[in-house]
Amino acid sequence: MTAPVLDVRDVTKVYGQGDTSVYALRGVSLQVHRGDYVAFMGTSGSGKSTLMNILGCLDVPTAGRYLLDGTDVGTLTEGQLAVLRNRRLGFVFQSFNLIPRMSALGNVELPLAYGGVGTSERRRRAQAALRMVGIGDRGRHEPNELSGGQQQRVAIARALVTAPALLLADEPTGNLDTGSTADVLAIIDRLNAQGRTVVLITHESDVGARAKRVIKLVDGRIVADQRNAPLDGPPPALLVDGSVPR
Ligand code: ADP
Ligand code: MG
């Protein structure tokens, strides 16, 4: 067995100190292997975003360890963490977090610019990422000229453009209407089918149902960790002669 992509060991997160301290995570342990598709579910305040921020190396645990691709994140410098985030992780947030007054292409190119990729290569890859999420014709548009669903697709293209092994999404459909939600989820499903590891947060059970595995958080603790039946349902029944119906 290869090392898990994510290996969280007894992680605790406390915000603040003394009387005002808040226990956001209380001893969370979990492993996620390559190619998995995990949904974190739980009510507001259960610790989902805190956990996601730790998984994404945007925050550090108060206690416990976190290994990403076998590397103990706690041993890395800020600079090494920034490189790790840029190369290995793609983030999608509920609020899109696009840069206003910058074209969709410009937004998608940003992680490549930080990663030191040259201008023409950057443009080519950003255009390809926008095509992958079905908005190859919107590259020149600025965020305020795009619908919510289109903006989230730009954000997904930005998360993908570095070809990260791991996609992290915090309520990616939380601000979208039903139609855009379906589109964005279909894109995420396809990315997972292509081999990317996906970890997303949702409080909608129909979103969680599409994942391969659902982890439930209550009050900073994992209370359930279950595999969903494959989306395609059970394999087709065989005909009496042993062949598969067509
Ligand atoms: P969720 O994403 O499941 O809604 P969060 O991880 O955002 O939960 O929050 C978990 C708990 O930690 C909540 O009680 C929240 O109020 C608290 N919390 C989150 N971020 C901070 C912070 N920066 N400072 C203090 N408390 C925080
Ligand atoms: Mg949250």
Short mmCIF file of C-alpha atoms and ligand atoms in Angstrom, two decimals:
data_model
loop_
_atom_site.label_atom_id
_atom_site.label_comp_id
_atom_site.label_asym_id
_atom_site.label_seq_id
_atom_site.Cartn_x
_atom_site.Cartn_y
_atom_site.Cartn_z
CA MET A 1 0.00 0.00 0.00
CA THR A 2 1.36 3.43 -0.89
CA ALA A 3 1.45 6.16 1.78
CA PRO A 4 -1.88 7.94 2.16
CA VAL A 5 -2.17 11.34 0.50
CA LEU A 6 -3.56 12.73 3.76
CA ASP A 7 -2.66 11.31 7.14
CA VAL A 8 -4.16 13.17 10.09
CA ARG A 9 -3.12 11.91 13.50
CA ASP A 10 -4.99 12.95 16.60
CA VAL A 11 -5.27 16.58 15.55
CA THR A 12 -6.66 19.14 17.96
CA LYS A 13 -7.30 22.78 17.18
CA VAL A 14 -8.02 25.35 19.84
CA TYR A 15 -8.73 28.97 18.98
CA GLY A 16 -7.99 31.60 21.61
CA GLN A 17 -6.85 31.05 25.18
CA GLY A 18 -8.21 30.65 28.67
CA ASP A 19 -11.89 31.43 29.24
CA THR A 20 -12.48 32.35 25.62
CA SER A 21 -10.83 29.29 24.06
CA VAL A 22 -12.84 27.31 21.51
CA TYR A 23 -12.12 23.66 20.78
CA ALA A 24 -12.74 23.46 17.04
CA LEU A 25 -11.20 19.97 16.60
CA ARG A 26 -10.89 17.42 19.40
CA GLY A 27 -8.58 14.59 18.40
CA VAL A 28 -9.32 13.96 14.73
CA SER A 29 -7.57 11.07 12.95
CA LEU A 30 -8.13 10.01 9.37
CA GLN A 31 -6.35 8.81 6.29
CA VAL A 32 -7.23 9.48 2.69
CA HIS A 33 -5.68 7.47 -0.14
CA ARG A 34 -4.97 8.53 -3.69
CA GLY A 35 -8.02 8.68 -5.92
CA ASP A 36 -10.53 8.84 -3.11
CA TYR A 37 -13.46 11.27 -3.06
CA VAL A 38 -14.33 12.31 0.47
CA ALA A 39 -17.12 14.57 1.69
CA PHE A 40 -16.97 16.11 5.14
CA MET A 41 -20.40 16.78 6.52
CA GLY A 42 -21.63 18.38 9.71
CA THR A 43 -23.64 21.27 11.02
CA SER A 44 -22.30 24.80 11.15
CA GLY A 45 -19.56 25.09 13.78
CA SER A 46 -18.69 21.37 13.75
CA GLY A 47 -15.12 22.08 12.63
CA LYS A 48 -15.28 21.39 8.89
CA SER A 49 -13.55 24.55 7.72
CA THR A 50 -10.95 24.32 10.46
CA LEU A 51 -10.10 20.80 9.32
CA MET A 52 -10.03 21.87 5.67
CA ASN A 53 -7.69 24.75 6.47
CA ILE A 54 -5.34 22.35 8.21
CA LEU A 55 -5.52 19.86 5.32
CA GLY A 56 -4.75 22.71 2.94
CA CYS A 57 -1.78 23.88 5.02
CA LEU A 58 -3.47 27.24 5.53
CA ASP A 59 -3.48 26.69 9.30
CA VAL A 60 -1.64 24.44 11.74
CA PRO A 61 -2.97 22.11 14.45
CA THR A 62 -2.64 23.01 18.12
CA ALA A 63 -1.67 19.40 18.77
CA GLY A 64 -1.29 16.25 16.71
CA ARG A 65 0.39 15.65 13.37
CA TYR A 66 -0.54 16.02 9.75
CA LEU A 67 1.34 14.28 6.95
CA LEU A 68 0.70 15.28 3.35
CA ASP A 69 2.06 12.76 0.82
CA GLY A 70 4.22 11.36 3.62
CA THR A 71 5.71 14.73 4.59
CA ASP A 72 5.11 15.94 8.15
CA VAL A 73 3.76 19.40 7.44
CA GLY A 74 4.70 20.55 10.94
CA THR A 75 8.39 20.34 10.04
CA LEU A 76 8.17 22.70 7.04
CA THR A 77 9.05 26.39 6.91
CA GLU A 78 6.55 28.98 5.64
CA GLY A 79 8.38 29.06 2.32
CA GLN A 80 8.28 25.28 1.94
CA LEU A 81 4.58 25.31 2.82
CA ALA A 82 3.87 27.90 0.15
CA VAL A 83 5.60 25.74 -2.45
CA LEU A 84 3.69 22.68 -1.26
CA ARG A 85 0.36 24.52 -1.51
CA ASN A 86 1.19 25.82 -4.96
CA ARG A 87 2.36 22.48 -6.39
CA ARG A 88 0.25 19.85 -4.69
CA LEU A 89 -3.05 21.45 -3.73
CA GLY A 90 -5.93 23.06 -5.55
CA PHE A 91 -8.46 25.04 -3.52
CA VAL A 92 -12.05 25.93 -4.26
CA PHE A 93 -14.02 28.08 -1.83
CA GLN A 94 -17.70 28.84 -1.41
CA SER A 95 -17.16 32.50 -2.24
CA PHE A 96 -15.09 31.81 -5.43
CA ASN A 97 -12.31 34.19 -4.21
CA LEU A 98 -11.54 35.46 -7.70
CA ILE A 99 -9.60 38.68 -8.14
CA PRO A 100 -11.99 41.39 -9.34
CA ARG A 101 -11.09 43.41 -12.42
CA MET A 102 -8.81 40.63 -13.60
CA SER A 103 -9.92 38.49 -16.54
CA ALA A 104 -10.89 34.86 -16.03
CA LEU A 105 -7.70 33.88 -17.86
CA GLY A 106 -5.64 36.14 -15.60
CA ASN A 107 -7.18 34.59 -12.50
CA VAL A 108 -6.51 31.06 -13.73
CA GLU A 109 -2.92 31.95 -14.66
CA LEU A 110 -2.09 33.24 -11.17
CA PRO A 111 -0.95 29.98 -9.56
CA LEU A 112 1.27 29.37 -12.59
CA ALA A 113 2.72 32.88 -12.30
CA TYR A 114 3.55 32.20 -8.65
CA GLY A 115 5.00 28.87 -9.73
CA GLY A 116 7.34 30.59 -12.19
CA VAL A 117 5.79 29.32 -15.44
CA GLY A 118 6.52 31.54 -18.48
CA THR A 119 3.89 33.81 -20.06
CA SER A 120 2.93 31.87 -23.18
CA GLU A 121 2.92 28.49 -21.43
CA ARG A 122 0.79 30.08 -18.72
CA ARG A 123 -1.75 31.36 -21.20
CA ARG A 124 -1.91 28.02 -22.99
CA ARG A 125 -2.48 26.04 -19.81
CA ALA A 126 -5.02 28.51 -18.39
CA GLN A 127 -6.99 28.37 -21.65
CA ALA A 128 -6.95 24.57 -21.52
CA ALA A 129 -8.17 24.60 -17.90
CA LEU A 130 -11.05 26.94 -18.79
CA ARG A 131 -12.00 24.64 -21.67
CA MET A 132 -11.94 21.69 -19.29
CA VAL A 133 -14.61 23.30 -17.13
CA GLY A 134 -16.67 24.28 -20.17
CA ILE A 135 -16.03 28.04 -20.33
CA GLY A 136 -13.20 28.26 -22.83
CA ASP A 137 -15.03 31.18 -24.49
CA ARG A 138 -15.15 33.31 -21.32
CA GLY A 139 -11.45 33.88 -20.72
CA ARG A 140 -11.56 37.62 -21.44
CA HIS A 141 -14.43 38.28 -19.06
CA GLU A 142 -13.95 39.69 -15.60
CA PRO A 143 -15.64 37.99 -12.62
CA ASN A 144 -18.47 40.56 -12.40
CA GLU A 145 -19.39 39.77 -16.01
CA LEU A 146 -19.89 36.09 -15.19
CA SER A 147 -22.69 34.20 -13.44
CA GLY A 148 -22.04 32.54 -10.09
CA GLY A 149 -21.74 29.14 -11.73
CA GLN A 150 -19.29 30.50 -14.29
CA GLN A 151 -17.24 32.19 -11.56
CA GLN A 152 -17.01 28.92 -9.66
CA ARG A 153 -15.87 27.20 -12.84
CA VAL A 154 -13.13 29.80 -13.18
CA ALA A 155 -12.16 29.04 -9.57
CA ILE A 156 -12.07 25.31 -10.34
CA ALA A 157 -9.96 25.98 -13.44
CA ARG A 158 -7.58 28.00 -11.25
CA ALA A 159 -7.40 25.10 -8.78
CA LEU A 160 -6.67 22.63 -11.59
CA VAL A 161 -4.24 24.53 -13.69
CA THR A 162 -1.23 23.35 -11.71
CA ALA A 163 -2.44 19.73 -12.07
CA PRO A 164 -2.50 19.16 -8.31
CA ALA A 165 -2.98 15.64 -7.01
CA LEU A 166 -5.41 16.89 -4.40
CA LEU A 167 -8.43 19.12 -4.82
CA LEU A 168 -9.87 20.69 -1.64
CA ALA A 169 -13.25 22.39 -1.81
CA ASP A 170 -15.07 24.11 1.05
CA GLU A 171 -18.81 24.26 0.25
CA PRO A 172 -18.09 24.69 -3.49
CA THR A 173 -21.80 24.82 -4.33
CA GLY A 174 -22.89 26.81 -1.28
CA ASN A 175 -23.55 29.97 -3.30
CA LEU A 176 -24.90 28.37 -6.46
CA ASP A 177 -28.37 27.76 -7.84
CA THR A 178 -29.53 24.22 -8.59
CA GLY A 179 -28.43 24.20 -12.23
CA SER A 180 -24.95 25.52 -11.54
CA THR A 181 -24.61 23.17 -8.59
CA ALA A 182 -25.24 20.19 -10.87
CA ASP A 183 -22.68 21.47 -13.41
CA VAL A 184 -20.00 22.09 -10.80
CA LEU A 185 -20.58 18.71 -9.14
CA ALA A 186 -20.38 16.97 -12.51
CA ILE A 187 -17.02 18.65 -13.11
CA ILE A 188 -15.75 17.56 -9.70
CA ASP A 189 -16.97 13.98 -10.32
CA ARG A 190 -15.13 13.92 -13.61
CA LEU A 191 -11.92 15.20 -12.03
CA ASN A 192 -12.10 12.39 -9.50
CA ALA A 193 -12.84 9.85 -12.25
CA GLN A 194 -9.64 11.08 -13.93
CA GLY A 195 -7.69 10.15 -10.81
CA ARG A 196 -7.58 13.29 -8.70
CA THR A 197 -8.11 12.94 -4.99
CA VAL A 198 -11.03 15.12 -3.95
CA VAL A 199 -11.91 16.30 -0.46
CA LEU A 200 -14.92 18.55 -0.15
CA ILE A 201 -17.06 20.02 2.57
CA THR A 202 -20.79 20.21 2.25
CA HIS A 203 -23.86 20.38 4.42
CA GLU A 204 -26.12 19.14 1.63
CA SER A 205 -26.74 15.40 1.73
CA ASP A 206 -27.26 15.11 -2.03
CA VAL A 207 -23.79 16.57 -2.54
CA GLY A 208 -22.35 14.14 0.01
CA ALA A 209 -24.11 11.27 -1.74
CA ARG A 210 -21.92 11.75 -4.82
CA ALA A 211 -18.70 11.22 -2.91
CA LYS A 212 -17.21 7.76 -2.41
CA ARG A 213 -16.84 8.32 1.31
CA VAL A 214 -18.64 10.51 3.83
CA ILE A 215 -17.09 11.62 7.11
CA LYS A 216 -19.39 13.24 9.66
CA LEU A 217 -18.16 15.75 12.19
CA VAL A 218 -19.97 16.73 15.37
CA ASP A 219 -18.41 19.21 17.78
CA GLY A 220 -14.91 18.75 16.41
CA ARG A 221 -15.01 14.94 16.44
CA ILE A 222 -15.47 12.35 13.69
CA VAL A 223 -18.64 10.45 14.52
CA ALA A 224 -19.06 8.49 11.27
CA ASP A 225 -16.83 7.48 8.36
CA GLN A 226 -18.67 5.49 5.72
CA ARG A 227 -18.27 4.42 2.11
CA ASN A 228 -21.13 5.15 -0.26
CA ALA A 229 -22.30 2.49 -2.67
CA PRO A 230 -20.89 3.23 -6.15
CA LEU A 231 -22.97 5.88 -7.94
CA ASP A 232 -23.63 3.53 -10.88
CA GLY A 233 -25.50 1.27 -8.50
CA PRO A 234 -25.05 -2.49 -8.31
CA PRO A 235 -23.62 -4.31 -11.32
CA PRO A 236 -26.32 -5.29 -13.84
CA ALA A 237 -28.09 -8.59 -13.26
CA LEU A 238 -26.98 -11.39 -15.52
CA LEU A 239 -29.36 -12.96 -18.04
CA VAL A 240 -30.09 -16.67 -17.64
CA ASP A 241 -27.39 -17.57 -20.19
CA GLY A 242 -24.82 -15.67 -18.06
CA SER A 243 -24.49 -12.68 -20.44
CA VAL A 244 -24.97 -9.06 -19.39
CA PRO A 245 -28.15 -7.38 -20.69
CA ARG A 246 -27.42 -4.61 -23.23
P1 ADP B 1 -17.74 24.75 10.23
O1 ADP B 1 -16.91 25.02 9.03
O2 ADP B 1 -18.10 23.31 10.40
O3 ADP B 1 -18.93 25.64 10.30
P2 ADP B 1 -15.54 25.94 11.71
O4 ADP B 1 -14.36 25.07 11.51
O5 ADP B 1 -15.63 27.19 10.91
O6 ADP B 1 -16.86 25.06 11.54
O7 ADP B 1 -15.64 26.35 13.25
C1 ADP B 1 -15.52 25.41 14.32
C2 ADP B 1 -15.57 26.17 15.65
O8 ADP B 1 -14.42 27.00 15.77
C3 ADP B 1 -16.77 27.10 15.76
O9 ADP B 1 -17.17 27.10 17.12
C4 ADP B 1 -16.21 28.44 15.37
O10 ADP B 1 -16.92 29.48 15.99
C5 ADP B 1 -14.78 28.35 15.88
N1 ADP B 1 -13.84 29.15 15.09
C6 ADP B 1 -13.57 28.98 13.78
N2 ADP B 1 -12.61 29.83 13.37
C7 ADP B 1 -12.28 30.57 14.47
C8 ADP B 1 -11.34 31.62 14.70
N3 ADP B 1 -10.56 32.08 13.72
N4 ADP B 1 -11.28 32.12 15.95
C9 ADP B 1 -12.06 31.65 16.94
N5 ADP B 1 -12.95 30.67 16.79
C10 ADP B 1 -13.06 30.12 15.57
MG MG B 2 -17.27 26.20 7.30
#
